[in-house]
Amino acid sequence: MPRRRSLEGLVLAVLSVAASLTFASLAAAVTVDLVPSKDNTLIETPVGNSNGAGDGIYVGRVGSFGGGTKRRGLLAFDLSSIPAGSTVNAVTLSLAMVQSNDLSARIVTLHRLSADWGEAGSLGSGSGGLAQPGDATWLFRFFNTLTWTTAGGDFAAGPSASQSVAGIGPYAWTGAGLVADVQSWVDNPASNFGWLMKDDETTTTTARKYYSREGFTPPKLTIDYTPASTDVPTGPRAEAVSFAAPWPTPSSGRVNLSYTLPRAAHVSLLIHDAMGRVVRRLVAGVTEPAGAHATVWDGRTDSGTRAAPGVYLASLIVDQATHQRRIPLLR
């Protein structure tokens, strides 16, 4: 008998650790794909050309016919869909390069912008069109009222990410620098001015076109993040709800669950497995009165089959507040 209890204890410990890691990873598995909220091209010309409404972002230097002038891309993304307090885990910026006179490999870098800028109705190709009020140009952040501190954009000298670009096709920028940028923007949205994109500017005829948000394949920012913890308890009036520890635990089949409501509320009580799937609905979205409530999970799924051994999660959802308890189940 002691050996059996010892073995059960070891199994329970392993299952608990595995479940903890799994539930943590479930909380982290939130990914969003965003298209730019605005993009533009800075065109090195004193006449104020821009390309706010064009289908391309141009980066690099044009040939001698165009005077060897520079092109720099601007991109910004609205991060308001990411909840405040979230932890950013990974960031990838994907763009499609669709035109170039030089297909040799060169490093293209992303630099964090330190000032806001605009996108308006200017339209053109790599040479751009006449800037419209509010467009970003080589000299102006917002044509023709606010200038850059430095012509060509105000940005961090060190790159946040770099990528070797050669032939026409899709490319992706990723890494710790982008994670740091996005995290800082989530924490302080007022500092979110996006990135400036640079190609090799030491020689001419390096300019390349990438699709803009108006293009056939818009840029895409993929962000993996962990929302701020919503473990026991969270949400409005969560502090007033009592969700007792399940008993007995560990259980071989029947588990008693009880909770107390301070006032009438909309209630659901669900059992999740370690993959986050709902295996049993004990209370399915009903309005319950204030006071003490109790129910029993018999260790079975909604289909009536016996739940496999493992660690399960009881989720008590009261209005918009979630309370959770772990249930080790042994057979």
Tab-separated table of C-alpha atoms in Angstrom:
chain	number	residue	atom	x	y	z
A	1	MET	CA	0.000	0.000	0.000
A	2	PRO	CA	2.736	2.567	0.802
A	3	ARG	CA	4.394	1.806	-2.539
A	4	ARG	CA	1.098	2.392	-4.369
A	5	ARG	CA	0.616	5.750	-2.643
A	6	SER	CA	4.189	6.684	-3.425
A	7	LEU	CA	3.686	5.822	-7.088
A	8	GLU	CA	0.421	7.775	-7.207
A	9	GLY	CA	2.189	10.741	-5.671
A	10	LEU	CA	4.921	10.609	-8.295
A	11	VAL	CA	2.382	10.366	-11.122
A	12	LEU	CA	0.416	13.259	-9.666
A	13	ALA	CA	3.528	15.414	-9.391
A	14	VAL	CA	4.465	14.748	-13.019
A	15	LEU	CA	0.933	15.454	-14.214
A	16	SER	CA	0.744	18.653	-12.183
A	17	VAL	CA	3.981	19.989	-13.648
A	18	ALA	CA	2.909	19.060	-17.182
A	19	ALA	CA	-0.488	20.664	-16.699
A	20	SER	CA	1.022	23.827	-15.262
A	21	LEU	CA	3.268	24.174	-18.278
A	22	THR	CA	0.393	23.421	-20.640
A	23	PHE	CA	-2.020	25.879	-19.036
A	24	ALA	CA	0.730	28.509	-19.056
A	25	SER	CA	1.390	27.867	-22.730
A	26	LEU	CA	-2.323	28.099	-23.457
A	27	ALA	CA	-2.352	31.564	-21.934
A	28	ALA	CA	0.654	32.484	-24.091
A	29	ALA	CA	-0.759	31.127	-27.341
A	30	VAL	CA	-2.273	34.382	-28.573
A	31	THR	CA	-1.165	35.475	-32.038
A	32	VAL	CA	-2.370	38.444	-34.063
A	33	ASP	CA	-1.612	39.408	-37.667
A	34	LEU	CA	-1.747	43.142	-38.364
A	35	VAL	CA	-1.520	45.188	-41.550
A	36	PRO	CA	-0.056	48.690	-41.378
A	37	SER	CA	-2.251	51.483	-40.116
A	38	LYS	CA	-0.147	53.702	-42.385
A	39	ASP	CA	2.941	53.470	-44.595
A	40	ASN	CA	4.850	55.806	-46.887
A	41	THR	CA	8.142	56.417	-48.695
A	42	LEU	CA	10.595	59.207	-47.921
A	43	ILE	CA	11.961	60.455	-51.249
A	44	GLU	CA	15.139	62.530	-51.164
A	45	THR	CA	14.001	65.587	-53.063
A	46	PRO	CA	13.538	69.235	-52.064
A	47	VAL	CA	10.244	69.547	-53.969
A	48	GLY	CA	8.374	67.432	-51.404
A	49	ASN	CA	7.414	64.252	-53.234
A	50	SER	CA	5.704	61.422	-51.360
A	51	ASN	CA	3.839	58.176	-52.080
A	52	GLY	CA	1.232	57.859	-49.337
A	53	ALA	CA	-1.483	56.293	-51.500
A	54	GLY	CA	0.816	54.273	-53.764
A	55	ASP	CA	0.989	50.481	-53.822
A	56	GLY	CA	4.729	50.414	-53.106
A	57	ILE	CA	7.260	51.209	-50.386
A	58	TYR	CA	10.619	52.076	-51.964
A	59	VAL	CA	13.930	51.523	-50.181
A	60	GLY	CA	17.525	52.133	-51.321
A	61	ARG	CA	19.109	54.509	-53.856
A	62	VAL	CA	18.014	55.058	-57.424
A	63	GLY	CA	20.410	55.101	-60.380
A	64	SER	CA	22.351	58.032	-61.794
A	65	PHE	CA	19.409	58.955	-64.058
A	66	GLY	CA	17.501	59.855	-60.886
A	67	GLY	CA	20.483	61.567	-59.330
A	68	GLY	CA	21.306	58.635	-57.052
A	69	THR	CA	18.846	59.939	-54.464
A	70	LYS	CA	17.704	57.877	-51.482
A	71	ARG	CA	14.412	56.161	-50.653
A	72	ARG	CA	13.390	55.088	-47.153
A	73	GLY	CA	10.234	53.259	-46.116
A	74	LEU	CA	7.947	54.048	-43.193
A	75	LEU	CA	5.544	51.586	-41.551
A	76	ALA	CA	3.377	51.827	-38.436
A	77	PHE	CA	0.866	49.414	-36.893
A	78	ASP	CA	-2.100	49.925	-34.581
A	79	LEU	CA	-1.463	47.752	-31.490
A	80	SER	CA	-4.672	48.616	-29.633
A	81	SER	CA	-5.950	45.036	-30.025
A	82	ILE	CA	-3.192	43.820	-27.661
A	83	PRO	CA	-4.390	44.198	-24.044
A	84	ALA	CA	-2.457	46.491	-21.733
A	85	GLY	CA	-0.062	44.583	-19.515
A	86	SER	CA	0.574	41.855	-22.099
A	87	THR	CA	4.020	40.331	-22.510
A	88	VAL	CA	5.286	40.252	-26.097
A	89	ASN	CA	6.982	36.939	-26.907
A	90	ALA	CA	7.812	37.126	-30.614
A	91	VAL	CA	7.449	39.567	-33.505
A	92	THR	CA	7.839	39.041	-37.257
A	93	LEU	CA	7.436	41.641	-39.996
A	94	SER	CA	6.751	40.159	-43.441
A	95	LEU	CA	6.976	42.069	-46.729
A	96	ALA	CA	6.879	41.136	-50.398
A	97	MET	CA	9.709	42.541	-52.538
A	98	VAL	CA	8.349	42.872	-56.062
A	99	GLN	CA	10.722	45.046	-58.102
A	100	SER	CA	14.481	45.650	-58.310
A	101	ASN	CA	17.142	46.386	-60.913
A	102	ASP	CA	19.775	44.737	-58.728
A	103	LEU	CA	19.147	41.244	-57.349
A	104	SER	CA	22.397	40.931	-55.415
A	105	ALA	CA	22.074	40.220	-51.692
A	106	ARG	CA	22.083	43.297	-49.441
A	107	ILE	CA	21.165	43.893	-45.826
A	108	VAL	CA	17.922	45.775	-45.256
A	109	THR	CA	17.405	47.170	-41.764
A	110	LEU	CA	14.498	48.341	-39.616
A	111	HIS	CA	14.989	51.306	-37.292
A	112	ARG	CA	12.652	52.475	-34.565
A	113	LEU	CA	11.203	55.909	-35.358
A	114	SER	CA	11.281	58.586	-32.660
A	115	ALA	CA	8.703	60.977	-34.124
A	116	ASP	CA	5.226	60.696	-35.610
A	117	TRP	CA	4.601	61.094	-39.338
A	118	GLY	CA	1.780	61.061	-41.856
A	119	GLU	CA	0.255	59.310	-44.833
A	120	ALA	CA	-2.027	61.263	-47.152
A	121	GLY	CA	-3.118	61.112	-50.783
A	122	SER	CA	0.157	61.487	-52.709
A	123	LEU	CA	0.475	58.943	-55.487
A	124	GLY	CA	3.391	57.894	-57.639
A	125	SER	CA	5.988	55.227	-58.233
A	126	GLY	CA	9.570	55.361	-56.995
A	127	SER	CA	9.716	59.066	-57.788
A	128	GLY	CA	6.483	59.708	-55.906
A	129	GLY	CA	3.958	62.435	-56.527
A	130	LEU	CA	3.461	65.899	-55.106
A	131	ALA	CA	2.971	65.668	-51.349
A	132	GLN	CA	-0.514	66.293	-50.003
A	133	PRO	CA	-1.189	68.018	-46.659
A	134	GLY	CA	-0.263	65.543	-43.925
A	135	ASP	CA	2.098	63.423	-46.049
A	136	ALA	CA	5.555	62.463	-44.821
A	137	THR	CA	8.393	63.692	-47.053
A	138	TRP	CA	12.184	63.808	-46.825
A	139	LEU	CA	11.952	67.145	-44.989
A	140	PHE	CA	8.499	67.026	-43.385
A	141	ARG	CA	6.910	64.628	-40.908
A	142	PHE	CA	3.555	66.163	-41.864
A	143	PHE	CA	3.669	68.224	-45.057
A	144	ASN	CA	3.969	71.174	-44.855
A	145	THR	CA	3.718	72.044	-41.172
A	146	LEU	CA	5.997	69.798	-39.063
A	147	THR	CA	9.558	68.983	-40.106
A	148	TRP	CA	11.868	66.154	-39.155
A	149	THR	CA	14.655	67.132	-36.767
A	150	THR	CA	16.997	65.511	-39.289
A	151	ALA	CA	16.131	65.391	-42.986
A	152	GLY	CA	15.353	61.825	-43.997
A	153	GLY	CA	13.637	60.867	-40.740
A	154	ASP	CA	14.201	60.776	-36.989
A	155	PHE	CA	15.112	57.221	-36.031
A	156	ALA	CA	17.418	55.112	-33.881
A	157	ALA	CA	20.865	54.679	-35.415
A	158	GLY	CA	21.060	51.025	-34.409
A	159	PRO	CA	18.750	48.639	-36.269
A	160	SER	CA	15.995	46.738	-34.485
A	161	ALA	CA	16.212	43.964	-37.088
A	162	SER	CA	18.009	43.175	-40.331
A	163	GLN	CA	17.489	40.797	-43.227
A	164	SER	CA	19.461	39.876	-46.333
A	165	VAL	CA	17.352	40.616	-49.407
A	166	ALA	CA	18.248	39.390	-52.885
A	167	GLY	CA	15.743	38.124	-55.446
A	168	ILE	CA	12.096	39.031	-55.777
A	169	GLY	CA	9.895	37.293	-53.211
A	170	PRO	CA	8.719	37.321	-49.585
A	171	TYR	CA	11.032	38.328	-46.736
A	172	ALA	CA	10.689	38.426	-42.958
A	173	TRP	CA	12.370	40.437	-40.201
A	174	THR	CA	12.303	39.112	-36.649
A	175	GLY	CA	14.299	39.051	-33.426
A	176	ALA	CA	14.696	40.498	-29.949
A	177	GLY	CA	14.928	44.075	-31.207
A	178	LEU	CA	11.439	43.960	-32.701
A	179	VAL	CA	10.113	42.313	-29.540
A	180	ALA	CA	11.599	45.133	-27.456
A	181	ASP	CA	10.087	47.770	-29.747
A	182	VAL	CA	6.594	46.278	-29.727
A	183	GLN	CA	6.709	45.669	-25.972
A	184	SER	CA	7.593	49.308	-25.382
A	185	TRP	CA	4.722	50.403	-27.639
A	186	VAL	CA	2.246	48.143	-25.832
A	187	ASP	CA	3.437	49.583	-22.514
A	188	ASN	CA	3.482	53.166	-23.827
A	189	PRO	CA	1.203	53.522	-26.888
A	190	ALA	CA	2.042	57.216	-27.258
A	191	SER	CA	5.583	56.241	-28.314
A	192	ASN	CA	4.437	54.011	-31.183
A	193	PHE	CA	5.686	55.694	-34.361
A	194	GLY	CA	6.640	52.504	-36.189
A	195	TRP	CA	9.807	51.705	-38.123
A	196	LEU	CA	11.944	53.236	-40.845
A	197	MET	CA	13.264	50.782	-43.438
A	198	LYS	CA	16.697	51.272	-45.050
A	199	ASP	CA	18.608	49.467	-47.789
A	200	ASP	CA	22.261	49.929	-48.778
A	201	GLU	CA	22.758	53.667	-49.327
A	202	THR	CA	26.482	53.570	-50.092
A	203	THR	CA	26.020	52.900	-53.804
A	204	THR	CA	23.443	53.811	-56.426
A	205	THR	CA	20.919	51.573	-58.189
A	206	THR	CA	19.955	49.697	-55.024
A	207	ALA	CA	16.322	50.835	-54.778
A	208	ARG	CA	13.702	48.125	-54.413
A	209	LYS	CA	9.936	48.122	-54.274
A	210	TYR	CA	7.949	46.310	-51.581
A	211	TYR	CA	4.186	46.141	-51.599
A	212	SER	CA	2.564	48.718	-49.320
A	213	ARG	CA	-0.746	48.281	-47.523
A	214	GLU	CA	-2.410	49.354	-50.780
A	215	GLY	CA	-0.524	46.643	-52.689
A	216	PHE	CA	-1.474	43.106	-53.697
A	217	THR	CA	0.338	41.541	-50.707
A	218	PRO	CA	0.341	44.070	-47.855
A	219	PRO	CA	3.000	44.027	-45.139
A	220	LYS	CA	2.065	41.853	-42.164
A	221	LEU	CA	3.153	42.150	-38.545
A	222	THR	CA	2.738	38.895	-36.613
A	223	ILE	CA	2.832	39.266	-32.835
A	224	ASP	CA	2.794	36.430	-30.299
A	225	TYR	CA	1.946	37.682	-26.830
A	226	THR	CA	0.830	36.555	-23.379
A	227	PRO	CA	-2.092	38.549	-21.961
A	228	ALA	CA	-1.852	39.817	-18.418
A	229	SER	CA	-2.674	36.977	-16.003
A	230	THR	CA	-6.357	36.178	-15.561
A	231	ASP	CA	-5.874	33.474	-12.957
A	232	VAL	CA	-7.960	33.390	-9.803
A	233	PRO	CA	-9.588	35.866	-9.482
A	234	THR	CA	-10.035	38.413	-12.290
A	235	GLY	CA	-12.595	40.755	-13.779
A	236	PRO	CA	-15.317	42.983	-12.366
A	237	ARG	CA	-16.415	42.149	-8.795
A	238	ALA	CA	-14.097	39.095	-8.829
A	239	GLU	CA	-12.882	39.784	-5.305
A	240	ALA	CA	-16.373	39.202	-3.854
A	241	VAL	CA	-16.827	35.673	-5.248
A	242	SER	CA	-15.618	32.667	-3.246
A	243	PHE	CA	-14.614	29.491	-5.133
A	244	ALA	CA	-13.654	26.784	-2.644
A	245	ALA	CA	-10.889	24.277	-3.268
A	246	PRO	CA	-12.237	21.098	-4.901
A	247	TRP	CA	-12.368	18.035	-2.641
A	248	PRO	CA	-11.242	15.386	-2.381
A	249	THR	CA	-8.026	15.976	-4.288
A	250	PRO	CA	-6.567	14.009	-5.813
A	251	SER	CA	-9.789	12.297	-6.799
A	252	SER	CA	-10.511	8.926	-8.324
A	253	GLY	CA	-13.779	10.057	-9.881
A	254	ARG	CA	-16.112	12.337	-7.870
A	255	VAL	CA	-15.120	15.905	-7.040
A	256	ASN	CA	-17.177	18.329	-4.949
A	257	LEU	CA	-17.199	21.926	-6.161
A	258	SER	CA	-18.726	24.818	-4.249
A	259	TYR	CA	-18.849	28.586	-4.572
A	260	THR	CA	-20.572	31.583	-3.029
A	261	LEU	CA	-22.058	34.520	-4.927
A	262	PRO	CA	-22.467	37.922	-3.241
A	263	ARG	CA	-25.366	38.755	-5.573
A	264	ALA	CA	-27.336	37.228	-8.425
A	265	ALA	CA	-25.065	36.658	-11.412
A	266	HIS	CA	-24.678	34.920	-14.755
A	267	VAL	CA	-22.679	31.741	-14.067
A	268	SER	CA	-20.876	29.029	-16.026
A	269	LEU	CA	-18.825	26.205	-14.501
A	270	LEU	CA	-16.657	24.314	-16.987
A	271	ILE	CA	-14.090	21.533	-16.756
A	272	HIS	CA	-11.110	21.832	-19.137
A	273	ASP	CA	-8.488	19.217	-19.936
A	274	ALA	CA	-4.760	19.998	-20.157
A	275	MET	CA	-5.176	20.999	-23.823
A	276	GLY	CA	-7.707	23.659	-22.879
A	277	ARG	CA	-10.687	21.763	-24.323
A	278	VAL	CA	-14.015	21.848	-22.491
A	279	VAL	CA	-14.780	18.268	-21.435
A	280	ARG	CA	-17.752	18.935	-19.138
A	281	ARG	CA	-20.278	21.726	-18.689
A	282	LEU	CA	-21.534	21.565	-15.121
A	283	VAL	CA	-23.292	24.937	-15.187
A	284	ALA	CA	-24.013	26.276	-18.646
A	285	GLY	CA	-24.563	30.021	-18.546
A	286	VAL	CA	-27.509	30.433	-16.182
A	287	THR	CA	-28.470	33.183	-13.757
A	288	GLU	CA	-28.044	32.034	-10.160
A	289	PRO	CA	-29.124	33.820	-6.967
A	290	ALA	CA	-26.814	35.128	-4.273
A	291	GLY	CA	-25.610	32.607	-1.734
A	292	ALA	CA	-23.865	29.242	-1.565
A	293	HIS	CA	-23.944	26.796	-4.473
A	294	ALA	CA	-22.550	23.293	-4.825
A	295	THR	CA	-22.264	20.652	-7.508
A	296	VAL	CA	-20.365	17.442	-8.190
A	297	TRP	CA	-18.192	16.486	-11.127
A	298	ASP	CA	-18.429	12.739	-11.500
A	299	GLY	CA	-15.209	12.498	-13.502
A	300	ARG	CA	-17.054	12.054	-16.792
A	301	THR	CA	-17.202	14.067	-19.998
A	302	ASP	CA	-20.290	15.607	-21.593
A	303	SER	CA	-20.621	12.438	-23.686
A	304	GLY	CA	-20.705	10.271	-20.555
A	305	THR	CA	-17.295	8.643	-20.953
A	306	ARG	CA	-14.822	8.528	-18.078
A	307	ALA	CA	-12.242	11.301	-18.235
A	308	ALA	CA	-8.678	10.066	-18.581
A	309	PRO	CA	-6.278	10.457	-15.629
A	310	GLY	CA	-4.593	13.840	-15.552
A	311	VAL	CA	-4.862	17.342	-14.177
A	312	TYR	CA	-8.015	19.229	-15.106
A	313	LEU	CA	-9.043	22.847	-14.653
A	314	ALA	CA	-12.383	23.944	-13.186
A	315	SER	CA	-13.309	27.402	-14.508
A	316	LEU	CA	-16.013	29.327	-12.666
A	317	ILE	CA	-17.135	32.269	-14.802
A	318	VAL	CA	-19.241	34.808	-12.918
A	319	ASP	CA	-20.433	37.598	-15.197
A	320	GLN	CA	-17.078	38.654	-16.732
A	321	ALA	CA	-14.861	37.334	-13.933
A	322	THR	CA	-13.047	33.996	-14.139
A	323	HIS	CA	-11.955	31.871	-11.155
A	324	GLN	CA	-9.982	28.660	-11.643
A	325	ARG	CA	-9.082	25.580	-9.598
A	326	ARG	CA	-6.942	22.583	-10.570
A	327	ILE	CA	-8.337	19.067	-10.174
A	328	PRO	CA	-5.882	16.117	-10.169
A	329	LEU	CA	-7.728	13.009	-11.356
A	330	LEU	CA	-6.347	9.523	-10.707
A	331	ARG	CA	-7.843	6.207	-11.805
